[in-house]
Every structure is written in C-alpha cells, then in structure tokens.
mmCIF file of C-alpha atoms and ligand atoms in Angstrom:
data_model
loop_
_atom_site.group_PDB
_atom_site.id
_atom_site.type_symbol
_atom_site.label_atom_id
_atom_site.label_comp_id
_atom_site.label_asym_id
_atom_site.label_seq_id
_atom_site.Cartn_x
_atom_site.Cartn_y
_atom_site.Cartn_z
ATOM 1 C CA MET J 1 -169.373 90.996 25.811
ATOM 2 C CA SER J 2 -167.121 87.964 25.963
ATOM 3 C CA THR J 3 -166.553 85.907 29.087
ATOM 4 C CA ARG J 4 -163.176 85.033 30.558
ATOM 5 C CA THR J 5 -161.358 82.200 28.842
ATOM 6 C CA THR J 6 -159.135 79.563 30.416
ATOM 7 C CA LEU J 7 -156.581 77.462 28.569
ATOM 8 C CA ILE J 8 -156.041 74.027 30.126
ATOM 9 C CA THR J 9 -152.853 72.788 28.553
ATOM 10 C CA GLY J 10 -150.307 70.050 29.179
ATOM 11 C CA ILE J 11 -153.020 67.365 29.089
ATOM 12 C CA GLY J 12 -151.103 64.096 28.724
ATOM 13 C CA SER J 13 -154.213 62.207 27.623
ATOM 14 C CA LEU J 14 -157.593 63.750 26.829
ATOM 15 C CA VAL J 15 -160.811 61.718 26.653
ATOM 16 C CA THR J 16 -163.090 63.682 24.312
ATOM 17 C CA ASN J 17 -165.788 61.065 23.545
ATOM 18 C CA ASP J 18 -165.879 62.943 20.249
ATOM 19 C CA LEU J 19 -165.292 60.707 17.245
ATOM 20 C CA GLY J 20 -164.302 63.789 15.281
ATOM 21 C CA HIS J 21 -161.210 63.918 17.482
ATOM 22 C CA GLY J 22 -158.377 61.600 18.364
ATOM 23 C CA THR J 23 -158.388 57.839 18.338
ATOM 24 C CA GLY J 24 -160.672 55.000 19.367
ATOM 25 C CA PRO J 25 -164.184 55.176 20.786
ATOM 26 C CA LEU J 26 -163.007 57.610 23.453
ATOM 27 C CA GLY J 27 -161.610 60.049 20.899
ATOM 28 C CA LEU J 28 -158.283 60.071 22.761
ATOM 29 C CA LEU J 29 -155.902 62.955 22.168
ATOM 30 C CA ALA J 30 -152.316 63.028 23.505
ATOM 31 C CA ASP J 31 -150.523 66.285 24.405
ATOM 32 C CA ALA J 32 -153.816 68.127 24.212
ATOM 33 C CA ALA J 33 -155.306 71.411 25.322
ATOM 34 C CA VAL J 34 -158.829 72.680 25.966
ATOM 35 C CA VAL J 35 -160.075 76.252 26.045
ATOM 36 C CA VAL J 36 -163.027 77.001 28.306
ATOM 37 C CA ASP J 37 -165.058 80.134 27.596
ATOM 38 C CA GLY J 38 -167.425 80.854 30.468
ATOM 39 C CA ASP J 39 -169.365 77.634 31.015
ATOM 40 C CA THR J 40 -168.605 76.110 27.614
ATOM 41 C CA VAL J 41 -165.773 74.276 25.859
ATOM 42 C CA ALA J 42 -164.629 76.646 23.113
ATOM 43 C CA TRP J 43 -161.632 74.818 21.626
ATOM 44 C CA VAL J 44 -160.117 71.298 21.725
ATOM 45 C CA GLY J 45 -156.898 70.213 20.037
ATOM 46 C CA PRO J 46 -153.144 69.677 20.201
ATOM 47 C CA ALA J 47 -151.458 71.772 22.899
ATOM 48 C CA ALA J 48 -148.974 73.082 20.346
ATOM 49 C CA GLN J 49 -151.800 74.718 18.381
ATOM 50 C CA ALA J 50 -153.765 76.109 21.324
ATOM 51 C CA PRO J 51 -154.936 79.709 21.081
ATOM 52 C CA ALA J 52 -154.192 82.281 23.776
ATOM 53 C CA ALA J 53 -156.597 82.724 26.683
ATOM 54 C CA ASP J 54 -157.096 85.012 29.677
ATOM 55 C CA GLU J 55 -155.944 82.358 32.130
ATOM 56 C CA ARG J 56 -153.788 79.277 31.883
ATOM 57 C CA PHE J 57 -153.876 75.977 33.796
ATOM 58 C CA ASP J 58 -151.102 73.441 33.329
ATOM 59 C CA ALA J 59 -152.371 69.861 33.661
ATOM 60 C CA GLY J 60 -148.805 68.620 34.063
ATOM 61 C CA GLY J 61 -149.148 65.662 31.734
ATOM 62 C CA ARG J 62 -152.142 64.190 33.566
ATOM 63 C CA ALA J 63 -155.381 62.789 32.093
ATOM 64 C CA LEU J 64 -158.472 64.950 31.537
ATOM 65 C CA LEU J 65 -161.960 63.489 31.034
ATOM 66 C CA PRO J 66 -165.514 64.715 30.759
ATOM 67 C CA GLY J 67 -167.055 64.874 34.229
ATOM 68 C CA PHE J 68 -168.920 61.687 35.126
ATOM 69 C CA VAL J 69 -172.641 61.556 34.343
ATOM 70 C CA ASP J 70 -174.367 59.552 37.078
ATOM 71 C CA SER J 71 -177.789 58.859 35.594
ATOM 72 C CA HIS J 72 -179.268 56.854 38.482
ATOM 73 C CA ALA J 73 -179.249 57.907 42.139
ATOM 74 C CA HIS J 74 -181.656 58.038 45.083
ATOM 75 C CA LEU J 75 -180.442 60.935 47.206
ATOM 76 C CA VAL J 76 -183.513 62.336 48.983
ATOM 77 C CA PHE J 77 -183.670 60.321 52.167
ATOM 78 C CA ALA J 78 -182.938 60.324 55.867
ATOM 79 C CA GLY J 79 -182.058 57.637 58.360
ATOM 80 C CA ASP J 80 -179.353 55.051 58.726
ATOM 81 C CA ARG J 81 -179.287 51.440 57.483
ATOM 82 C CA THR J 82 -175.838 50.452 58.627
ATOM 83 C CA ALA J 83 -177.284 47.689 60.802
ATOM 84 C CA GLU J 84 -179.223 46.206 57.882
ATOM 85 C CA PHE J 85 -176.088 46.145 55.754
ATOM 86 C CA ASN J 86 -174.179 44.560 58.565
ATOM 87 C CA ALA J 87 -176.833 41.866 58.944
ATOM 88 C CA ARG J 88 -176.937 41.202 55.203
ATOM 89 C CA MET J 89 -173.185 40.789 55.133
ATOM 90 C CA SER J 90 -173.764 38.080 57.722
ATOM 91 C CA GLY J 91 -175.736 36.022 55.225
ATOM 92 C CA GLN J 92 -179.273 37.412 54.856
ATOM 93 C CA SER J 93 -180.546 38.166 51.328
ATOM 94 C CA TYR J 94 -181.745 41.572 50.076
ATOM 95 C CA SER J 95 -185.453 42.115 49.439
ATOM 96 C CA ALA J 96 -187.252 45.253 48.270
ATOM 97 C CA GLY J 97 -188.943 45.521 51.693
ATOM 98 C CA GLY J 98 -185.951 47.198 53.326
ATOM 99 C CA ILE J 99 -186.949 50.412 51.575
ATOM 100 C CA ARG J 100 -189.702 50.839 54.199
ATOM 101 C CA THR J 101 -187.118 51.629 56.856
ATOM 102 C CA THR J 102 -185.903 54.598 54.855
ATOM 103 C CA VAL J 103 -189.455 55.688 54.029
ATOM 104 C CA ALA J 104 -190.262 56.050 57.737
ATOM 105 C CA ALA J 105 -187.098 58.049 58.451
ATOM 106 C CA THR J 106 -187.570 60.253 55.378
ATOM 107 C CA ARG J 107 -191.159 61.123 56.243
ATOM 108 C CA ALA J 108 -190.044 62.089 59.752
ATOM 109 C CA ALA J 109 -187.238 64.363 58.524
ATOM 110 C CA SER J 110 -187.521 68.134 58.078
ATOM 111 C CA ASP J 111 -187.185 69.816 54.702
ATOM 112 C CA ALA J 112 -183.900 71.334 55.866
ATOM 113 C CA GLU J 113 -182.519 67.937 56.836
ATOM 114 C CA LEU J 114 -183.418 66.384 53.480
ATOM 115 C CA ASP J 115 -182.038 69.379 51.613
ATOM 116 C CA ALA J 116 -178.756 69.171 53.515
ATOM 117 C CA ASN J 117 -178.540 65.442 52.802
ATOM 118 C CA VAL J 118 -178.982 65.942 49.048
ATOM 119 C CA ALA J 119 -176.490 68.817 49.019
ATOM 120 C CA GLY J 120 -173.998 66.641 50.872
ATOM 121 C CA PHE J 121 -174.305 63.757 48.429
ATOM 122 C CA VAL J 122 -174.081 66.024 45.374
ATOM 123 C CA ARG J 123 -170.927 67.544 46.843
ATOM 124 C CA GLU J 124 -169.523 64.115 47.711
ATOM 125 C CA ALA J 125 -170.094 62.996 44.112
ATOM 126 C CA LEU J 126 -168.594 66.199 42.729
ATOM 127 C CA ARG J 127 -165.414 65.644 44.734
ATOM 128 C CA GLN J 128 -165.103 62.336 42.879
ATOM 129 C CA GLY J 129 -165.645 63.876 39.459
ATOM 130 C CA THR J 130 -169.415 63.586 38.970
ATOM 131 C CA THR J 131 -170.687 66.797 37.382
ATOM 132 C CA THR J 132 -174.179 65.610 36.381
ATOM 133 C CA ILE J 133 -176.329 63.513 38.716
ATOM 134 C CA GLU J 134 -179.874 62.282 38.438
ATOM 135 C CA CYS J 135 -182.017 62.168 41.575
ATOM 136 C CA LYS J 136 -185.190 60.180 42.252
ATOM 137 C CA SER J 137 -187.988 60.522 44.751
ATOM 138 C CA GLY J 138 -189.352 57.282 46.166
ATOM 139 C CA TYR J 139 -188.839 57.404 49.931
ATOM 140 C CA GLY J 140 -191.919 59.520 50.659
ATOM 141 C CA LEU J 141 -194.726 57.490 49.071
ATOM 142 C CA THR J 142 -197.417 59.985 50.035
ATOM 143 C CA VAL J 143 -198.608 62.838 47.822
ATOM 144 C CA GLU J 144 -196.969 65.420 50.089
ATOM 145 C CA ASP J 145 -193.737 63.535 50.740
ATOM 146 C CA GLU J 146 -193.095 62.639 47.094
ATOM 147 C CA ALA J 147 -193.730 66.207 45.931
ATOM 148 C CA ARG J 148 -191.468 67.470 48.703
ATOM 149 C CA ALA J 149 -188.666 65.105 47.664
ATOM 150 C CA LEU J 150 -188.819 66.327 44.077
ATOM 151 C CA ARG J 151 -189.008 70.002 45.084
ATOM 152 C CA ILE J 152 -185.843 69.507 47.122
ATOM 153 C CA ALA J 153 -184.084 67.448 44.426
ATOM 154 C CA ALA J 154 -184.859 70.097 41.807
ATOM 155 C CA LYS J 155 -182.854 72.631 43.804
ATOM 156 C CA HIS J 156 -179.752 70.529 43.166
ATOM 157 C CA THR J 157 -180.191 68.993 39.692
ATOM 158 C CA PRO J 158 -182.448 69.360 36.658
ATOM 159 C CA GLU J 159 -182.466 65.554 36.321
ATOM 160 C CA THR J 160 -185.311 64.782 38.694
ATOM 161 C CA THR J 161 -187.281 61.548 38.527
ATOM 162 C CA TYR J 162 -190.698 60.807 39.967
ATOM 163 C CA LEU J 163 -190.477 57.368 41.602
ATOM 164 C CA GLY J 164 -193.700 57.236 43.600
ATOM 165 C CA ALA J 165 -193.796 53.641 42.342
ATOM 166 C CA HIS J 166 -190.677 52.585 44.245
ATOM 167 C CA ILE J 167 -192.609 50.165 46.435
ATOM 168 C CA VAL J 168 -196.259 50.053 47.455
ATOM 169 C CA ALA J 169 -196.650 52.499 50.352
ATOM 170 C CA PRO J 170 -197.092 50.648 53.669
ATOM 171 C CA GLU J 171 -200.579 52.179 54.092
ATOM 172 C CA TYR J 172 -201.642 50.405 50.890
ATOM 173 C CA ALA J 173 -200.115 47.003 51.664
ATOM 174 C CA GLU J 174 -203.553 45.374 51.310
ATOM 175 C CA ASP J 175 -204.585 47.546 48.354
ATOM 176 C CA PRO J 176 -201.796 47.791 45.765
ATOM 177 C CA ALA J 177 -204.299 48.738 43.049
ATOM 178 C CA GLY J 178 -205.368 51.683 45.184
ATOM 179 C CA TYR J 179 -201.743 52.748 45.477
ATOM 180 C CA VAL J 180 -201.248 52.593 41.707
ATOM 181 C CA ASP J 181 -204.345 54.799 41.375
ATOM 182 C CA LEU J 182 -202.736 57.303 43.746
ATOM 183 C CA VAL J 183 -199.379 57.197 41.928
ATOM 184 C CA THR J 184 -201.046 57.728 38.551
ATOM 185 C CA GLY J 185 -203.487 60.340 39.865
ATOM 186 C CA GLU J 186 -203.183 62.791 42.715
ATOM 187 C CA MET J 187 -199.515 62.031 43.443
ATOM 188 C CA LEU J 188 -198.546 62.467 39.802
ATOM 189 C CA ASP J 189 -200.387 65.788 39.693
ATOM 190 C CA ALA J 190 -198.393 67.019 42.677
ATOM 191 C CA CYS J 191 -195.043 65.704 41.407
ATOM 192 C CA ALA J 192 -195.068 66.292 37.653
ATOM 193 C CA PRO J 193 -194.249 70.018 37.907
ATOM 194 C CA HIS J 194 -190.973 69.167 39.681
ATOM 195 C CA ALA J 195 -189.909 66.154 37.601
ATOM 196 C CA ARG J 196 -188.394 65.493 34.189
ATOM 197 C CA TRP J 197 -188.660 61.710 34.316
ATOM 198 C CA VAL J 198 -191.051 59.009 35.549
ATOM 199 C CA ASP J 199 -189.685 55.713 36.868
ATOM 200 C CA VAL J 200 -191.074 52.486 38.336
ATOM 201 C CA PHE J 201 -189.506 49.567 40.205
ATOM 202 C CA CYS J 202 -190.795 46.742 37.999
ATOM 203 C CA GLU J 203 -189.917 43.743 40.139
ATOM 204 C CA LYS J 204 -191.331 40.881 42.159
ATOM 205 C CA GLY J 205 -192.289 42.451 45.499
ATOM 206 C CA ALA J 206 -192.725 45.901 43.938
ATOM 207 C CA PHE J 207 -194.794 46.458 40.737
ATOM 208 C CA ASP J 208 -195.706 43.902 38.061
ATOM 209 C CA GLY J 209 -195.732 44.568 34.320
ATOM 210 C CA ASP J 210 -199.326 45.813 34.149
ATOM 211 C CA GLN J 211 -198.882 48.129 37.124
ATOM 212 C CA ALA J 212 -195.590 49.424 35.758
ATOM 213 C CA ARG J 213 -197.185 50.103 32.393
ATOM 214 C CA ALA J 214 -199.979 52.089 34.054
ATOM 215 C CA VAL J 215 -197.483 54.188 36.031
ATOM 216 C CA LEU J 216 -195.288 54.958 33.019
ATOM 217 C CA ALA J 217 -198.239 55.660 30.709
ATOM 218 C CA ALA J 218 -199.676 58.142 33.194
ATOM 219 C CA GLY J 219 -196.311 59.875 33.472
ATOM 220 C CA ILE J 220 -195.944 60.064 29.700
ATOM 221 C CA GLU J 221 -199.426 61.562 29.527
ATOM 222 C CA ARG J 222 -198.210 64.323 31.856
ATOM 223 C CA GLY J 223 -195.140 65.046 29.735
ATOM 224 C CA LEU J 224 -192.587 63.011 31.705
ATOM 225 C CA THR J 225 -190.177 60.685 29.916
ATOM 226 C CA PRO J 226 -189.953 57.117 31.223
ATOM 227 C CA ARG J 227 -187.014 55.197 32.683
ATOM 228 C CA VAL J 228 -187.439 51.843 34.384
ATOM 229 C CA HIS J 229 -185.915 49.836 37.225
ATOM 230 C CA ALA J 230 -185.903 46.618 35.210
ATOM 231 C CA ASN J 231 -184.786 43.007 35.621
ATOM 232 C CA GLN J 232 -182.682 43.556 38.737
ATOM 233 C CA LEU J 233 -183.543 40.687 41.055
ATOM 234 C CA THR J 234 -185.317 38.373 38.609
ATOM 235 C CA TYR J 235 -186.223 37.960 34.955
ATOM 236 C CA GLY J 236 -189.310 40.004 34.152
ATOM 237 C CA PRO J 237 -191.179 42.313 31.819
ATOM 238 C CA GLY J 238 -189.342 45.550 32.732
ATOM 239 C CA VAL J 239 -186.869 45.707 29.855
ATOM 240 C CA GLN J 240 -189.448 44.889 27.186
ATOM 241 C CA LEU J 241 -191.799 47.463 28.652
ATOM 242 C CA ALA J 242 -189.043 50.102 28.703
ATOM 243 C CA VAL J 243 -188.244 49.489 25.042
ATOM 244 C CA GLU J 244 -191.896 49.394 24.027
ATOM 245 C CA LEU J 245 -192.646 52.718 25.715
ATOM 246 C CA GLY J 246 -189.500 54.405 24.389
ATOM 247 C CA ALA J 247 -187.878 54.780 27.811
ATOM 248 C CA ALA J 248 -184.588 56.648 27.899
ATOM 249 C CA SER J 249 -183.083 53.871 29.972
ATOM 250 C CA ALA J 250 -183.684 50.418 31.419
ATOM 251 C CA ASP J 251 -181.742 50.296 34.650
ATOM 252 C CA HIS J 252 -180.073 47.272 36.311
ATOM 253 C CA CYS J 253 -180.542 44.740 33.432
ATOM 254 C CA THR J 254 -179.059 42.021 35.610
ATOM 255 C CA HIS J 255 -181.295 39.158 34.487
ATOM 256 C CA LEU J 256 -181.832 39.357 30.728
ATOM 257 C CA THR J 257 -183.149 36.827 28.230
ATOM 258 C CA ASP J 258 -181.745 36.833 24.692
ATOM 259 C CA GLU J 259 -184.966 38.590 23.659
ATOM 260 C CA ASP J 260 -184.362 41.326 26.245
ATOM 261 C CA VAL J 261 -180.820 41.884 24.969
ATOM 262 C CA ALA J 262 -182.050 42.005 21.363
ATOM 263 C CA ALA J 263 -184.793 44.464 22.278
ATOM 264 C CA LEU J 264 -182.287 46.812 23.914
ATOM 265 C CA ALA J 265 -179.851 46.489 21.017
ATOM 266 C CA GLY J 266 -182.571 47.343 18.533
ATOM 267 C CA SER J 267 -183.801 50.393 20.410
ATOM 268 C CA ALA J 268 -182.757 53.828 21.633
ATOM 269 C CA THR J 269 -183.233 52.657 25.236
ATOM 270 C CA VAL J 270 -179.918 52.671 27.083
ATOM 271 C CA ALA J 271 -179.001 49.697 29.293
ATOM 272 C CA THR J 272 -177.834 51.309 32.530
ATOM 273 C CA LEU J 273 -175.795 48.944 34.675
ATOM 274 C CA LEU J 274 -175.473 49.569 38.407
ATOM 275 C CA PRO J 275 -172.718 47.309 39.721
ATOM 276 C CA GLY J 276 -172.737 48.926 43.156
ATOM 277 C CA ALA J 277 -176.026 47.132 43.796
ATOM 278 C CA GLU J 278 -174.664 43.696 42.966
ATOM 279 C CA PHE J 279 -171.469 44.429 44.858
ATOM 280 C CA SER J 280 -173.301 45.538 47.992
ATOM 281 C CA THR J 281 -175.845 42.721 47.942
ATOM 282 C CA CYS J 282 -173.407 39.958 46.963
ATOM 283 C CA ALA J 283 -175.444 39.292 43.823
ATOM 284 C CA GLU J 284 -174.571 38.172 40.312
ATOM 285 C CA TYR J 285 -173.374 41.034 38.091
ATOM 286 C CA PRO J 286 -175.035 42.044 34.821
ATOM 287 C CA SER J 287 -172.970 41.319 31.723
ATOM 288 C CA GLY J 288 -171.778 44.480 30.064
ATOM 289 C CA ARG J 289 -169.981 42.358 27.472
ATOM 290 C CA ARG J 290 -173.143 40.604 26.332
ATOM 291 C CA LEU J 291 -174.999 43.895 25.876
ATOM 292 C CA LEU J 292 -172.109 45.610 24.098
ATOM 293 C CA ASP J 293 -171.536 42.654 21.774
ATOM 294 C CA ALA J 294 -175.216 42.765 20.833
ATOM 295 C CA GLY J 295 -174.935 46.460 20.020
ATOM 296 C CA ALA J 296 -176.759 47.986 22.973
ATOM 297 C CA VAL J 297 -175.735 51.367 24.395
ATOM 298 C CA VAL J 298 -174.496 50.823 27.946
ATOM 299 C CA ALA J 299 -174.306 53.356 30.761
ATOM 300 C CA LEU J 300 -172.737 52.872 34.186
ATOM 301 C CA SER J 301 -174.196 54.515 37.241
ATOM 302 C CA THR J 302 -173.952 54.300 41.025
ATOM 303 C CA ASP J 303 -177.587 53.687 42.069
ATOM 304 C CA CYS J 304 -176.491 55.613 45.165
ATOM 305 C CA ASN J 305 -179.070 54.708 47.831
ATOM 306 C CA PRO J 306 -178.982 53.717 51.481
ATOM 307 C CA GLY J 307 -180.285 50.179 51.024
ATOM 308 C CA SER J 308 -178.532 48.368 48.216
ATOM 309 C CA SER J 309 -175.692 50.561 46.908
ATOM 310 C CA PHE J 310 -174.457 53.275 49.216
ATOM 311 C CA THR J 311 -171.685 54.547 46.971
ATOM 312 C CA SER J 312 -171.410 57.788 45.005
ATOM 313 C CA SER J 313 -168.189 56.678 43.312
ATOM 314 C CA MET J 314 -168.336 56.349 39.543
ATOM 315 C CA ALA J 315 -164.676 55.322 39.606
ATOM 316 C CA PHE J 316 -165.638 52.358 41.780
ATOM 317 C CA CYS J 317 -168.351 51.374 39.274
ATOM 318 C CA ILE J 318 -165.810 51.568 36.437
ATOM 319 C CA ALA J 319 -163.401 49.328 38.326
ATOM 320 C CA VAL J 320 -166.095 46.723 39.033
ATOM 321 C CA ALA J 321 -167.394 46.844 35.446
ATOM 322 C CA VAL J 322 -163.904 46.072 34.177
ATOM 323 C CA ARG J 323 -163.154 43.389 36.758
ATOM 324 C CA GLU J 324 -166.545 41.651 36.847
ATOM 325 C CA MET J 325 -168.677 42.605 33.848
ATOM 326 C CA GLY J 326 -166.434 42.010 30.855
ATOM 327 C CA MET J 327 -166.035 45.659 29.935
ATOM 328 C CA THR J 328 -162.724 47.134 28.795
ATOM 329 C CA PRO J 329 -161.413 50.211 30.613
ATOM 330 C CA ASP J 330 -162.243 52.325 27.549
ATOM 331 C CA GLU J 331 -165.801 50.974 27.412
ATOM 332 C CA ALA J 332 -166.358 51.497 31.126
ATOM 333 C CA VAL J 333 -165.092 55.088 31.027
ATOM 334 C CA TRP J 334 -167.272 55.813 27.988
ATOM 335 C CA SER J 335 -170.302 54.321 29.756
ATOM 336 C CA ALA J 336 -169.680 56.435 32.886
ATOM 337 C CA THR J 337 -169.522 59.655 30.856
ATOM 338 C CA ALA J 338 -171.066 59.586 27.366
ATOM 339 C CA GLY J 339 -173.219 56.562 28.265
ATOM 340 C CA GLY J 340 -174.767 58.409 31.191
ATOM 341 C CA ALA J 341 -175.402 61.407 28.948
ATOM 342 C CA HIS J 342 -177.259 59.145 26.487
ATOM 343 C CA ALA J 343 -179.289 57.717 29.361
ATOM 344 C CA LEU J 344 -180.345 61.255 30.299
ATOM 345 C CA ARG J 345 -180.767 62.290 26.657
ATOM 346 C CA ARG J 346 -178.239 65.060 27.158
ATOM 347 C CA SER J 347 -175.975 66.174 24.320
ATOM 348 C CA ASP J 348 -174.290 68.983 26.296
ATOM 349 C CA VAL J 349 -172.534 66.720 28.835
ATOM 350 C CA GLY J 350 -170.475 63.516 28.701
ATOM 351 C CA SER J 351 -167.991 64.736 26.120
ATOM 352 C CA VAL J 352 -165.262 67.335 25.722
ATOM 353 C CA ALA J 353 -166.175 68.911 22.413
ATOM 354 C CA VAL J 354 -166.608 72.440 21.161
ATOM 355 C CA GLY J 355 -169.950 73.651 22.472
ATOM 356 C CA SER J 356 -170.286 71.098 25.263
ATOM 357 C CA ARG J 357 -170.649 72.242 28.861
ATOM 358 C CA ALA J 358 -167.248 72.669 30.489
ATOM 359 C CA ASP J 359 -167.584 69.729 32.910
ATOM 360 C CA LEU J 360 -164.068 68.391 33.316
ATOM 361 C CA LEU J 361 -162.283 65.896 35.549
ATOM 362 C CA LEU J 362 -158.512 66.034 35.889
ATOM 363 C CA LEU J 363 -157.019 62.815 37.256
ATOM 364 C CA ASP J 364 -153.916 62.440 39.355
ATOM 365 C CA ALA J 365 -152.856 59.873 36.764
ATOM 366 C CA PRO J 366 -151.484 59.828 33.232
ATOM 367 C CA SER J 367 -154.410 57.851 31.777
ATOM 368 C CA HIS J 368 -158.126 57.221 32.247
ATOM 369 C CA VAL J 369 -157.213 53.510 32.508
ATOM 370 C CA HIS J 370 -156.057 54.209 36.064
ATOM 371 C CA LEU J 371 -159.722 54.507 37.086
ATOM 372 C CA ALA J 372 -159.901 50.714 36.744
ATOM 373 C CA TYR J 373 -156.225 49.953 37.325
ATOM 374 C CA ARG J 374 -156.079 51.673 40.732
ATOM 375 C CA PRO J 375 -159.367 50.727 42.425
ATOM 376 C CA GLY J 376 -160.268 52.625 45.561
ATOM 377 C CA VAL J 377 -157.544 55.227 45.107
ATOM 378 C CA PRO J 378 -158.723 58.858 45.165
ATOM 379 C CA LEU J 379 -157.526 60.106 41.767
ATOM 380 C CA THR J 380 -159.395 63.419 41.545
ATOM 381 C CA ALA J 381 -156.941 66.274 40.970
ATOM 382 C CA ALA J 382 -159.415 68.945 39.849
ATOM 383 C CA VAL J 383 -163.048 69.243 38.776
ATOM 384 C CA TRP J 384 -164.709 71.985 36.741
ATOM 385 C CA ARG J 385 -168.497 72.154 36.509
ATOM 386 C CA ALA J 386 -169.923 74.490 33.880
ATOM 387 C CA GLY J 387 -166.505 76.129 33.687
ATOM 388 C CA VAL J 388 -166.255 76.750 37.440
ATOM 389 C CA ARG J 389 -163.415 75.093 39.308
ATOM 390 C CA GLU J 390 -165.196 73.183 42.094
ATOM 391 C CA VAL J 391 -162.454 70.860 43.372
HETATM 392 ZN ZN1 ZN X 1 -182.389 52.592 41.776
#
C-alpha cells in the first residue's frame, strides 16, 4: 500500500546538498519541486518536470532547505542562570565551574519537569527549522541522575550522548580518579543502554587527556561511539585524542595548533564549531576558514545549554559563522545541515535527495543566504519533519 504523496512546488531556490543535483557545494536548484512520499523524499527536480501527487503545496518562490541538524546540545536540565550571565556580561570570565549550579537544580527536579524542559527545547528548535537534535546528559553526575537524563532524552531524540564526564561531580572534588572510575564503571553500565554516543569535556578544570582517554575507551568498549568537547578554552589534547580514537566529532575546536588542524583534515572526525559559546562568553571565535582551507569537514551547532550558549537558533550560528569565522553563507548553511549529519554519522538527514528523510525548512526568503544576511529575523515559513508538517 502506498502512502500519501505531497508535491512541494514553486521552490525559488532549493538547497539539496546533493552533488548529483544543481550547482555548487549546496547542489542548488532554481525553480524546483520536491515530492514527499510518507516520511521520505521521493523525487527532486525542476518544477516543470514534477510528477503528480495526492497533495500540492506552493512554496511561492521561496527557498527550501534540508532541516537543520544540530549535533551538539545539552537540553536535560533545570534551573535558571540568568544572574550568572548578567554578572559575566559585567566583566567576569567563564569557567567550567558554573555547571555545578545547574547540576544542583537538575538533581532536585522531577522527571516530569525535566521531560517538559526537553520537549520545550526540541519544540523551540523545531520552530526555527531544526529537525534533528543531539542531546547530552551531564547535569546529573550520579549514576541515577545520568541514567535518568538519558532515559528522558531518548524519548525525544535517538541522538543521545552520555556525558557523565562533563565535570567532576562535586562529591568527588577531592577524588577525581574515583569519579573517573564511576564514570567508566557503574555509571556507564546504567547509561549505555540509553545512549548512542559517549562524550567528555577534555579541558583544564574538567578532564585531562589521560582521564578523557579512559572515559572514551570505556564507552567504546560498551558499544558507544565517541565525540569530544575539545580545545574550547585552551589548547590541549582533545582534538588529537578524538582523531586517534575515531571520534565522530571534535566539538568547539577554538584553540587549535597547526598539528590539530592537520589531524582533523586527515581524518573522518568532523570539526564541530559552536559559535554561540564564544558569542555568549565574549571569547575568541574558532576559525572556520582555517579548517575548511585545510580540508576538514566542518559542522555548525548551537551547544544549547544554560551556562555558556543558551540559544537553540541554528540561523544565529550561521550568521555568526559568516560574520566572525570566515565562512561563506554557502559553507555555513552546508555545515548547519549536511555538516551536522556528518557529525552524527547520519546519511538520511542533512540533504534533500531521493531516499532522504523528508525534513524540510521553507524560508520566508528567496535564498538561503538570507539566513546570514538577515540576522535575528525569524525566517521560518514552514517545517516538515519526517514528512509531517510541524510548523
Ligand atoms: Zn557542549
């Protein structure tokens, strides 16, 4: 039995991210149409050649893109850090320690409260065109609270990441080695069934290279694939470790040596840049240009979290990447869609190609360039996720 089909026609500019189609790295097609069959893209091509379908949607000459793939977010938390942000904007510098505030509030929250918070953020992101979002634990830091965070996250996305090694739990402040034992032992046992990925904050004030290696190796042993918070606040071993262990992604990549850049360029590890963090902490941005020129695959993501980057807007990240990180609008849009899909090792999202999941973002604009050209302007006209019109 066939499903219902929808013809989206009158697309002024279609970003396919499919080199078999259109022009440039975005596979741009003008005057295009897309046929959605159930949850899948069934046809892509010139509007004039589009086949008939059960239903018809006229895009009115506007731009259609793959839904954004946000491959780095921390959404399972409770509490409010407005005051901390306010203080920081008055001149104090960010340190990893602020996470403890959120840990206390998250532990005190009910399951229902955390679940509602995640649902709210996923919906908020969807309204802005994000149809795939990754979600980390990391604000529980006990066996029970980390497993709970991942159980709740898994109700909202298949892209769940075990981040017991976000910071050393306050109870282990005098015994970080004991905490690493917990993270690689009992906590991992409780979390692995609910997680696809394992992550570690490899940073001064969090976990050093040896500790990070132990955390990632234990996760790999349990069938999780690594991704790493690497080289955000300082130079360090995170990127090299990510590449060495075959991580899907090294995230932040703000402080990179030439050797780090070369390692990323020569590997399948994606460099995921999170400009919301630098924006919100008044820090130096990573260089997208340097990584792209070296041949690395670059993703853009929000790092949505209450401490250092409380935005769910991929459009905002695109605008900052273009303004501050040397990326062209085409590169930034690719990184926010196909780049995120690479970072999550997903071939079914991040492109508009026959067989891909029907995750589509229609802009109230004639071109994807408007995402950078019109910063802060809500440009979402419609969003389909798995073929379902959500916005
Ligand atoms: Zn993060």
